[in-house]
C-alpha cells in the first residue's frame, strides 16, 4: 500500500475570519462574509457583493511585521498570514533537517500591483513604480512566502484556475510518496482585483445578491478572496519530531474533459472522472463518503454539471453535501485549500456546514443540500471538489485517522 499522507497543520484567512478559529466560529454561527466592497478600488462598489477579507493591505502588512511587506501584493500578504498559521499549527521547525517544500497556487498573482502601476502610468507615462510590475508573476507570491517561512528545498507554483490549490495539495502528496520531500506546505492564495471582478462580470456569471449554490434559481457566483495552507507530512517526518497528525489525505484525482474554456461539460464528465479517480485511490466506495464539500459556484452551468456527475457517482445513495462558497464567496485559486481546511475542521469537530440561501432543487436533479448546521455527527471521509476553467477538475478525499 502507498504511504499515508498526513495532515498536521492548517491555516486560513478569508472573508469569514482572519484565522482558522474565526473561520470555524463563523461557520458554526452560519455567519457568511458576503458584503459590499470596502477595500478594492472599483466602480462596482455597492453593486456587486463579494467575500472580501476585512483587513486593508496596510493592516495585513502590520499583521505580518515584515520589512518588505509594504511592497508585497495583497495575494502575498494573504498567503503569508495563512501559511504562517499552518506551520505554527503543525509545530514544525523548518530548519530541523527534514526536507521541506512549498507548493502554492494563485490565479491573479500580483495583478493588484500592476493595476496600481498602470493607473498612474496611463495618466503620466513618466510615473508609476516599476517595482510593482515585478509582483505580477504568479511565482512572486510563492517565492515571498517561501522566504518568509525559510523553505528552500523545493518551491513551486501552480495555476490551473479554480482547481489550483487542490492540485497543489495533490502535487505535494506525490512528492512525499516519491520520497522527494518529507513534508510540504500546500495551498493557495488569491486577492480580489479589478481584473477578476470585471472579467467574471463580463462573463455574466456574478450575482448581484447573495449566491445560491445548487438552487434552481441560482443567478451566479460571488467572488471572494483569501488564502489557506495545509502541512502534509510523511510518517517519517511525524515520527522524527514525535508529532500527531489531524487526519490524512486518502485519495486524490484530476481529470480534464476539455469541453470549453470557461464551462463544464453538461454531462459532468471531468467532474465524474476526478471523483472516481480519487475514490479509487482512497480504496473507498461511494457509500463510504459521509459528506461532499461541493465546488458549488452557484452558476447555472457548474452546479448542473457537478450535480449530474454526483448523481451518476452516488447512484445508490447521495451523501450529505453543501457548498461553503455561500460563506466565503468563490476564492478562485484558494478555493480548494480553503475548502480542504473546512473539511479537516468538519472531521475534527464533527459538523457539516450548511449550504446557505438554498430554497428549491435544480429541476431534474432533485438534490437537496444540507441547509442547517449539523453537529455531533461522526464523519470519517469527506470528498472535496474543485473544478477550474478549461475543464481542469480535481477531487480530494480527506479521512479521519
Tab-separated table of C-alpha atoms in Angstrom:
chain	number	residue	atom	x	y	z
A	1	UNK	CA	0.000	0.000	0.000
A	2	UNK	CA	1.221	3.544	-0.704
A	3	UNK	CA	2.422	5.593	2.231
A	4	UNK	CA	-0.229	7.619	4.027
A	5	UNK	CA	-0.092	11.368	3.552
A	6	UNK	CA	-0.863	13.005	6.888
A	7	UNK	CA	-2.250	16.486	7.504
A	8	UNK	CA	-0.656	18.015	10.580
A	9	UNK	CA	-1.424	21.732	10.341
A	10	UNK	CA	-3.897	24.162	8.780
A	11	UNK	CA	-4.087	27.914	8.303
A	12	UNK	CA	-6.622	30.153	6.597
A	13	UNK	CA	-7.730	33.729	6.070
A	14	UNK	CA	-10.946	34.632	4.266
A	15	UNK	CA	-13.998	36.849	4.444
A	16	UNK	CA	-15.280	34.820	7.420
A	17	UNK	CA	-12.155	35.029	9.535
A	18	UNK	CA	-8.537	36.120	9.623
A	19	UNK	CA	-7.515	32.762	11.095
A	20	UNK	CA	-8.850	29.230	11.498
A	21	UNK	CA	-10.628	29.761	14.864
A	22	UNK	CA	-12.542	32.722	13.424
A	23	UNK	CA	-13.444	30.729	10.312
A	24	UNK	CA	-14.746	27.882	12.473
A	25	UNK	CA	-16.773	30.258	14.645
A	26	UNK	CA	-18.363	31.857	11.569
A	27	UNK	CA	-19.457	28.521	10.146
A	28	UNK	CA	-20.839	27.350	13.481
A	29	UNK	CA	-22.925	30.509	13.696
A	30	UNK	CA	-23.895	30.366	9.979
A	31	UNK	CA	-22.326	33.799	9.507
A	32	UNK	CA	-21.279	34.455	5.909
A	33	UNK	CA	-18.762	37.044	4.723
A	34	UNK	CA	-20.528	38.303	1.587
A	35	UNK	CA	-20.760	42.089	1.791
A	36	UNK	CA	-20.319	45.228	-0.257
A	37	UNK	CA	-16.789	46.071	-1.388
A	38	UNK	CA	-14.719	48.139	1.027
A	39	UNK	CA	-11.023	47.839	0.132
A	40	UNK	CA	-10.918	47.252	-3.634
A	41	UNK	CA	-10.956	50.482	-5.664
A	42	UNK	CA	-13.654	49.698	-8.240
A	43	UNK	CA	-16.698	51.233	-9.866
A	44	UNK	CA	-18.650	48.138	-8.785
A	45	UNK	CA	-18.741	49.183	-5.128
A	46	UNK	CA	-22.290	48.962	-3.875
A	47	UNK	CA	-23.395	46.857	-6.858
A	48	UNK	CA	-21.570	43.539	-6.645
A	49	UNK	CA	-21.250	41.871	-3.212
A	50	UNK	CA	-18.029	39.935	-2.592
A	51	UNK	CA	-16.288	37.839	0.038
A	52	UNK	CA	-13.636	40.422	0.915
A	53	UNK	CA	-11.110	39.909	3.717
A	54	UNK	CA	-11.914	42.503	6.357
A	55	UNK	CA	-8.388	43.932	6.509
A	56	UNK	CA	-6.692	46.525	4.304
A	57	UNK	CA	-3.255	45.947	2.807
A	58	UNK	CA	-1.793	48.214	5.466
A	59	UNK	CA	-3.430	46.189	8.234
A	60	UNK	CA	-2.209	42.935	6.675
A	61	UNK	CA	1.321	44.323	6.400
A	62	UNK	CA	1.220	45.424	10.036
A	63	UNK	CA	-0.011	41.968	10.989
A	64	UNK	CA	2.940	40.121	9.449
A	65	UNK	CA	5.555	42.684	10.535
A	66	UNK	CA	7.972	42.059	7.672
A	67	UNK	CA	10.397	44.667	6.368
A	68	UNK	CA	9.310	44.309	2.726
A	69	UNK	CA	5.594	43.972	3.465
A	70	UNK	CA	4.732	47.392	2.035
A	71	UNK	CA	5.942	46.197	-1.384
A	72	UNK	CA	4.036	42.913	-1.317
A	73	UNK	CA	0.940	42.275	-3.384
A	74	UNK	CA	-2.278	41.571	-1.497
A	75	UNK	CA	-2.016	37.983	-2.736
A	76	UNK	CA	1.365	37.642	-0.995
A	77	UNK	CA	0.133	39.286	2.200
A	78	UNK	CA	-2.847	36.933	2.470
A	79	UNK	CA	-0.634	33.942	1.698
A	80	UNK	CA	1.930	34.737	4.379
A	81	UNK	CA	-0.770	35.098	7.050
A	82	UNK	CA	-2.291	31.699	6.237
A	83	UNK	CA	0.991	29.847	5.664
A	84	UNK	CA	2.441	31.061	8.975
A	85	UNK	CA	-0.650	29.836	10.799
A	86	UNK	CA	-0.428	26.402	9.161
A	87	UNK	CA	3.245	25.988	10.076
A	88	UNK	CA	2.635	27.161	13.644
A	89	UNK	CA	-0.344	24.821	13.995
A	90	UNK	CA	1.737	21.873	12.812
A	91	UNK	CA	4.507	22.859	15.208
A	92	UNK	CA	7.242	22.193	12.673
A	93	UNK	CA	10.736	23.651	12.677
A	94	UNK	CA	11.657	24.339	9.057
A	95	UNK	CA	15.356	24.098	9.940
A	96	UNK	CA	15.249	20.681	11.647
A	97	UNK	CA	16.918	18.835	8.775
A	98	UNK	CA	13.806	17.311	7.199
A	99	UNK	CA	13.278	18.064	3.510
A	100	UNK	CA	10.530	20.666	3.361
A	101	UNK	CA	8.878	22.184	0.306
A	102	UNK	CA	6.130	24.621	-0.538
A	103	UNK	CA	3.659	24.389	-3.402
A	104	UNK	CA	1.467	27.451	-3.595
A	105	UNK	CA	-1.139	28.358	-6.161
A	106	UNK	CA	-2.702	31.556	-7.408
A	107	UNK	CA	-4.746	32.850	-10.326
A	108	UNK	CA	-4.324	36.601	-10.077
A	109	UNK	CA	-0.775	36.748	-8.729
A	110	UNK	CA	0.211	40.372	-8.209
A	111	UNK	CA	-2.261	41.859	-10.668
A	112	UNK	CA	-3.381	44.326	-7.996
A	113	UNK	CA	0.072	45.916	-8.043
A	114	UNK	CA	0.051	46.024	-11.848
A	115	UNK	CA	-3.332	47.750	-11.820
A	116	UNK	CA	-1.963	50.411	-9.500
A	117	UNK	CA	1.022	50.931	-11.788
A	118	UNK	CA	-0.987	51.405	-14.985
A	119	UNK	CA	-3.472	53.748	-13.340
A	120	UNK	CA	-0.602	56.194	-12.786
A	121	UNK	CA	1.300	55.303	-15.960
A	122	UNK	CA	-1.636	55.998	-18.294
A	123	UNK	CA	-2.132	59.382	-16.662
A	124	UNK	CA	1.561	60.191	-16.950
A	125	UNK	CA	3.988	57.835	-18.797
A	126	UNK	CA	6.847	59.092	-16.626
A	127	UNK	CA	5.127	57.990	-13.398
A	128	UNK	CA	4.318	54.661	-11.785
A	129	UNK	CA	6.545	52.376	-9.713
A	130	UNK	CA	8.186	49.771	-11.944
A	131	UNK	CA	8.800	47.524	-8.932
A	132	UNK	CA	5.039	46.904	-8.886
A	133	UNK	CA	5.307	45.134	-12.246
A	134	UNK	CA	7.743	42.567	-10.802
A	135	UNK	CA	4.987	41.320	-8.474
A	136	UNK	CA	2.742	40.436	-11.417
A	137	UNK	CA	4.063	36.911	-11.966
A	138	UNK	CA	2.237	34.097	-10.156
A	139	UNK	CA	5.510	32.783	-8.743
A	140	UNK	CA	6.216	36.042	-6.913
A	141	UNK	CA	3.821	35.275	-4.058
A	142	UNK	CA	5.175	31.737	-3.683
A	143	UNK	CA	8.755	32.933	-3.500
A	144	UNK	CA	7.885	35.600	-0.931
A	145	UNK	CA	6.023	33.068	1.231
A	146	UNK	CA	8.916	30.595	0.946
A	147	UNK	CA	11.441	33.221	2.022
A	148	UNK	CA	9.224	34.263	4.920
A	149	UNK	CA	8.972	30.655	6.150
A	150	UNK	CA	12.580	29.769	5.393
A	151	UNK	CA	11.673	26.991	2.941
A	152	UNK	CA	14.262	26.247	0.266
A	153	UNK	CA	14.315	22.506	-0.555
A	154	UNK	CA	11.514	22.740	-3.114
A	155	UNK	CA	9.441	25.724	-4.286
A	156	UNK	CA	6.766	25.541	-6.978
A	157	UNK	CA	3.700	27.449	-8.162
A	158	UNK	CA	0.535	26.024	-9.721
A	159	UNK	CA	-2.064	27.993	-11.672
A	160	UNK	CA	-4.919	25.897	-13.046
A	161	UNK	CA	-7.720	28.347	-12.333
A	162	UNK	CA	-10.183	27.290	-9.637
A	163	UNK	CA	-8.678	23.820	-9.163
A	164	UNK	CA	-5.231	25.290	-8.429
A	165	UNK	CA	-4.859	24.730	-4.693
A	166	UNK	CA	-6.453	21.283	-4.865
A	167	UNK	CA	-3.782	20.449	-7.431
A	168	UNK	CA	-1.130	21.925	-5.134
A	169	UNK	CA	-2.296	19.520	-2.427
A	170	UNK	CA	-2.175	16.602	-4.856
A	171	UNK	CA	1.296	17.540	-6.097
A	172	UNK	CA	2.612	17.817	-2.555
A	173	UNK	CA	1.270	14.360	-1.751
A	174	UNK	CA	3.044	12.919	-4.788
A	175	UNK	CA	6.347	14.498	-3.788
A	176	UNK	CA	6.094	12.841	-0.380
A	177	UNK	CA	5.099	9.473	-1.827
A	178	UNK	CA	8.067	9.547	-4.194
A	179	UNK	CA	10.437	10.354	-1.292
A	180	UNK	CA	11.425	13.683	-2.812
A	181	UNK	CA	10.268	15.571	0.288
A	182	UNK	CA	9.421	14.687	3.885
A	183	UNK	CA	6.747	17.334	4.253
A	184	UNK	CA	5.153	20.027	2.107
A	185	UNK	CA	3.247	23.222	2.804
A	186	UNK	CA	0.470	23.242	0.207
A	187	UNK	CA	-2.383	25.575	-0.655
A	188	UNK	CA	-3.220	28.761	-2.446
A	189	UNK	CA	-3.828	32.484	-2.219
A	190	UNK	CA	-5.797	34.955	-4.323
A	191	UNK	CA	-6.860	38.561	-3.845
A	192	UNK	CA	-9.758	40.455	-5.329
A	193	UNK	CA	-8.710	42.642	-8.247
A	194	UNK	CA	-10.390	44.819	-10.841
A	195	UNK	CA	-9.294	42.344	-13.496
A	196	UNK	CA	-11.076	39.353	-11.976
A	197	UNK	CA	-14.165	41.293	-10.922
A	198	UNK	CA	-14.564	42.873	-14.376
A	199	UNK	CA	-13.731	39.602	-16.104
A	200	UNK	CA	-16.304	37.499	-14.281
A	201	UNK	CA	-18.833	40.295	-14.664
A	202	UNK	CA	-18.197	40.293	-18.425
A	203	UNK	CA	-18.958	36.563	-18.425
A	204	UNK	CA	-22.298	37.478	-16.807
A	205	UNK	CA	-21.868	34.944	-14.000
A	206	UNK	CA	-21.843	37.269	-10.974
A	207	UNK	CA	-24.888	37.504	-8.707
A	208	UNK	CA	-25.891	40.992	-7.604
A	209	UNK	CA	-27.265	39.408	-4.420
A	210	UNK	CA	-26.024	36.537	-2.253
A	211	UNK	CA	-25.168	33.443	-4.278
A	212	UNK	CA	-27.467	30.416	-4.075
A	213	UNK	CA	-25.474	27.234	-4.762
A	214	UNK	CA	-27.435	24.262	-6.096
A	215	UNK	CA	-30.665	26.253	-6.124
A	216	UNK	CA	-32.989	26.174	-9.108
A	217	UNK	CA	-32.998	29.986	-9.170
A	218	UNK	CA	-29.243	30.495	-8.819
A	219	UNK	CA	-28.010	33.631	-10.576
A	220	UNK	CA	-24.243	33.330	-10.423
A	221	UNK	CA	-21.336	33.444	-8.012
A	222	UNK	CA	-19.968	35.941	-5.524
A	223	UNK	CA	-16.239	36.458	-5.930
A	224	UNK	CA	-14.119	36.131	-2.810
A	225	UNK	CA	-10.514	36.318	-1.718
A	226	UNK	CA	-8.333	34.590	0.819
A	227	UNK	CA	-5.646	32.011	1.386
A	228	UNK	CA	-5.286	28.629	3.026
A	229	UNK	CA	-2.452	26.168	3.537
A	230	UNK	CA	-2.117	22.670	4.913
A	231	UNK	CA	1.017	20.919	6.119
A	232	UNK	CA	1.341	17.462	4.579
A	233	UNK	CA	3.758	15.061	6.253
A	234	UNK	CA	5.168	11.600	5.809
A	235	UNK	CA	5.174	9.076	8.621
A	236	UNK	CA	8.950	9.535	8.828
A	237	UNK	CA	8.541	13.253	9.432
A	238	UNK	CA	5.926	12.766	12.155
A	239	UNK	CA	7.975	10.102	13.944
A	240	UNK	CA	11.172	12.145	13.868
A	241	UNK	CA	9.517	15.038	15.638
A	242	UNK	CA	7.156	12.908	17.727
A	243	UNK	CA	4.059	14.684	16.416
A	244	UNK	CA	0.417	13.689	15.962
A	245	UNK	CA	-1.492	14.371	12.724
A	246	UNK	CA	-5.060	15.687	12.486
A	247	UNK	CA	-6.255	13.436	9.657
A	248	UNK	CA	-4.937	12.203	6.331
A	249	UNK	CA	-5.323	12.629	2.595
A	250	UNK	CA	-6.577	9.242	1.491
A	251	UNK	CA	-7.160	9.931	-2.193
A	252	UNK	CA	-6.990	12.479	-4.969
A	253	UNK	CA	-7.831	12.679	-8.646
A	254	UNK	CA	-7.505	15.079	-11.544
A	255	UNK	CA	-9.183	14.901	-14.949
A	256	UNK	CA	-9.947	17.223	-17.823
A	257	UNK	CA	-12.990	16.945	-20.061
A	258	UNK	CA	-11.551	19.600	-22.463
A	259	UNK	CA	-15.110	20.737	-23.146
A	260	UNK	CA	-14.850	24.528	-23.064
A	261	UNK	CA	-12.519	27.286	-21.891
A	262	UNK	CA	-14.920	28.582	-19.230
A	263	UNK	CA	-17.676	25.994	-18.929
A	264	UNK	CA	-18.057	22.476	-17.567
A	265	UNK	CA	-19.443	19.737	-19.788
A	266	UNK	CA	-23.219	19.248	-19.402
A	267	UNK	CA	-22.660	15.579	-18.577
A	268	UNK	CA	-20.105	16.417	-15.884
A	269	UNK	CA	-17.516	14.108	-17.461
A	270	UNK	CA	-14.464	15.782	-15.954
A	271	UNK	CA	-16.045	16.065	-12.515
A	272	UNK	CA	-17.132	12.433	-12.552
A	273	UNK	CA	-13.697	11.187	-13.630
A	274	UNK	CA	-11.867	13.238	-10.986
A	275	UNK	CA	-14.139	11.968	-8.205
A	276	UNK	CA	-13.908	8.392	-9.470
A	277	UNK	CA	-10.087	8.503	-9.560
A	278	UNK	CA	-9.920	9.991	-6.057
A	279	UNK	CA	-12.251	7.335	-4.663
A	280	UNK	CA	-10.349	4.522	-6.368
A	281	UNK	CA	-7.054	5.709	-4.930
A	282	UNK	CA	-8.556	6.001	-1.452
A	283	UNK	CA	-9.878	2.400	-1.782
A	284	UNK	CA	-13.247	3.647	-0.507
A	285	UNK	CA	-16.612	3.048	-2.142
A	286	UNK	CA	-19.122	5.842	-2.852
A	287	UNK	CA	-21.114	4.689	0.166
A	288	UNK	CA	-18.095	5.357	2.411
A	289	UNK	CA	-18.265	9.104	1.745
A	290	UNK	CA	-20.058	10.854	4.599
A	291	UNK	CA	-20.074	14.367	3.144
A	292	UNK	CA	-19.184	16.180	-0.078
A	293	UNK	CA	-17.882	19.735	0.032
A	294	UNK	CA	-19.051	20.511	-3.488
A	295	UNK	CA	-17.437	23.012	-5.836
A	296	UNK	CA	-20.880	24.640	-5.966
A	297	UNK	CA	-20.188	28.026	-7.534
A	298	UNK	CA	-23.918	28.854	-7.937
A	299	UNK	CA	-23.543	29.380	-11.664
A	300	UNK	CA	-26.112	27.774	-13.928
A	301	UNK	CA	-23.689	25.517	-15.807
A	302	UNK	CA	-21.371	24.456	-12.983
A	303	UNK	CA	-23.963	23.321	-10.470
A	304	UNK	CA	-25.937	21.420	-13.078
A	305	UNK	CA	-22.779	19.718	-14.361
A	306	UNK	CA	-21.463	18.842	-10.900
A	307	UNK	CA	-24.882	17.645	-9.774
A	308	UNK	CA	-25.173	15.414	-12.829
A	309	UNK	CA	-21.759	13.893	-12.110
A	310	UNK	CA	-22.617	13.318	-8.441
A	311	UNK	CA	-25.936	11.701	-9.335
A	312	UNK	CA	-24.040	9.228	-11.502
A	313	UNK	CA	-21.307	8.518	-8.952
A	314	UNK	CA	-23.672	8.223	-5.984
A	315	UNK	CA	-26.465	6.451	-7.836
A	316	UNK	CA	-27.138	4.178	-4.852
A	317	UNK	CA	-27.483	6.989	-2.339
A	318	UNK	CA	-26.476	10.651	-2.242
A	319	UNK	CA	-24.327	11.619	0.756
A	320	UNK	CA	-24.872	14.898	2.558
A	321	UNK	CA	-23.376	17.825	0.661
A	322	UNK	CA	-23.100	21.600	0.732
A	323	UNK	CA	-21.204	24.463	-0.869
A	324	UNK	CA	-19.207	26.571	1.572
A	325	UNK	CA	-18.771	29.208	-1.144
A	326	UNK	CA	-22.055	30.544	0.204
A	327	UNK	CA	-19.925	31.629	3.201
A	328	UNK	CA	-16.651	32.758	1.595
A	329	UNK	CA	-17.519	33.543	-1.990
A	330	UNK	CA	-15.507	31.899	-4.757
A	331	UNK	CA	-11.868	32.475	-3.831
A	332	UNK	CA	-10.559	31.185	-7.174
A	333	UNK	CA	-7.147	29.503	-6.769
A	334	UNK	CA	-7.511	29.473	-2.983
A	335	UNK	CA	-10.906	27.748	-3.051
A	336	UNK	CA	-9.623	24.165	-2.988
A	337	UNK	CA	-7.369	24.697	0.017
A	338	UNK	CA	-9.883	26.812	1.964
A	339	UNK	CA	-12.456	24.074	1.456
A	340	UNK	CA	-9.883	21.409	2.373
A	341	UNK	CA	-9.290	23.276	5.642
A	342	UNK	CA	-13.049	23.368	6.258
A	343	UNK	CA	-13.160	19.628	5.539
A	344	UNK	CA	-10.411	18.991	8.094
A	345	UNK	CA	-12.344	21.052	10.627
A	346	UNK	CA	-15.521	19.104	9.839
A	347	UNK	CA	-13.787	15.801	10.604
A	348	UNK	CA	-12.075	17.122	13.710
A	349	UNK	CA	-15.159	18.863	15.131
A	350	UNK	CA	-17.937	16.578	13.838
A	351	UNK	CA	-20.031	19.111	11.916
A	352	UNK	CA	-21.337	19.791	8.431
A	353	UNK	CA	-21.557	23.373	7.196
A	354	UNK	CA	-24.894	24.479	5.739
A	355	UNK	CA	-25.462	25.469	2.132
A	356	UNK	CA	-26.780	28.985	2.706
A	357	UNK	CA	-29.596	30.588	0.681
A	358	UNK	CA	-30.996	27.326	-0.722
A	359	UNK	CA	-34.738	27.245	-1.479
A	360	UNK	CA	-35.559	24.791	-4.279
A	361	UNK	CA	-33.849	21.885	-6.024
A	362	UNK	CA	-32.454	22.063	-9.539
A	363	UNK	CA	-35.031	20.643	-11.914
A	364	UNK	CA	-34.169	17.119	-12.993
A	365	UNK	CA	-31.652	16.509	-10.209
A	366	UNK	CA	-33.769	16.501	-7.043
A	367	UNK	CA	-30.674	17.135	-4.904
A	368	UNK	CA	-31.119	18.888	-1.567
A	369	UNK	CA	-28.004	20.160	0.218
A	370	UNK	CA	-27.584	20.459	3.973
A	371	UNK	CA	-29.395	23.681	4.918
A	372	UNK	CA	-28.774	23.921	8.655
A	373	UNK	CA	-25.579	23.394	10.625
A	374	UNK	CA	-25.364	19.722	11.587
A	375	UNK	CA	-23.254	18.906	14.642
A	376	UNK	CA	-22.268	15.867	16.691
A	377	UNK	CA	-22.003	13.761	13.533
A	378	UNK	CA	-19.207	11.251	13.110
A	379	UNK	CA	-17.523	11.994	9.801
A	380	UNK	CA	-14.928	9.554	8.521
A	381	UNK	CA	-14.455	10.514	4.873
A	382	UNK	CA	-15.054	13.764	3.002
A	383	UNK	CA	-14.918	14.324	-0.748
A	384	UNK	CA	-13.895	17.896	-1.611
A	385	UNK	CA	-14.362	19.078	-5.200
A	386	UNK	CA	-12.554	21.851	-7.089
A	387	UNK	CA	-13.239	22.442	-10.771
A	388	UNK	CA	-11.458	25.048	-12.865
A	389	UNK	CA	-11.760	26.818	-16.192
A	390	UNK	CA	-10.553	24.806	-19.145
A	391	UNK	CA	-12.143	21.659	-17.736
A	392	UNK	CA	-9.442	21.082	-15.114
A	393	UNK	CA	-11.284	19.054	-12.443
A	394	UNK	CA	-9.818	17.870	-9.138
A	395	UNK	CA	-11.181	15.960	-6.172
A	396	UNK	CA	-9.694	15.164	-2.773
A	397	UNK	CA	-10.688	12.552	-0.212
A	398	UNK	CA	-9.836	13.612	3.330
A	399	UNK	CA	-10.230	10.992	6.037
A	400	UNK	CA	-10.243	10.602	9.810
A	401	UNK	CA	-7.342	8.709	11.365
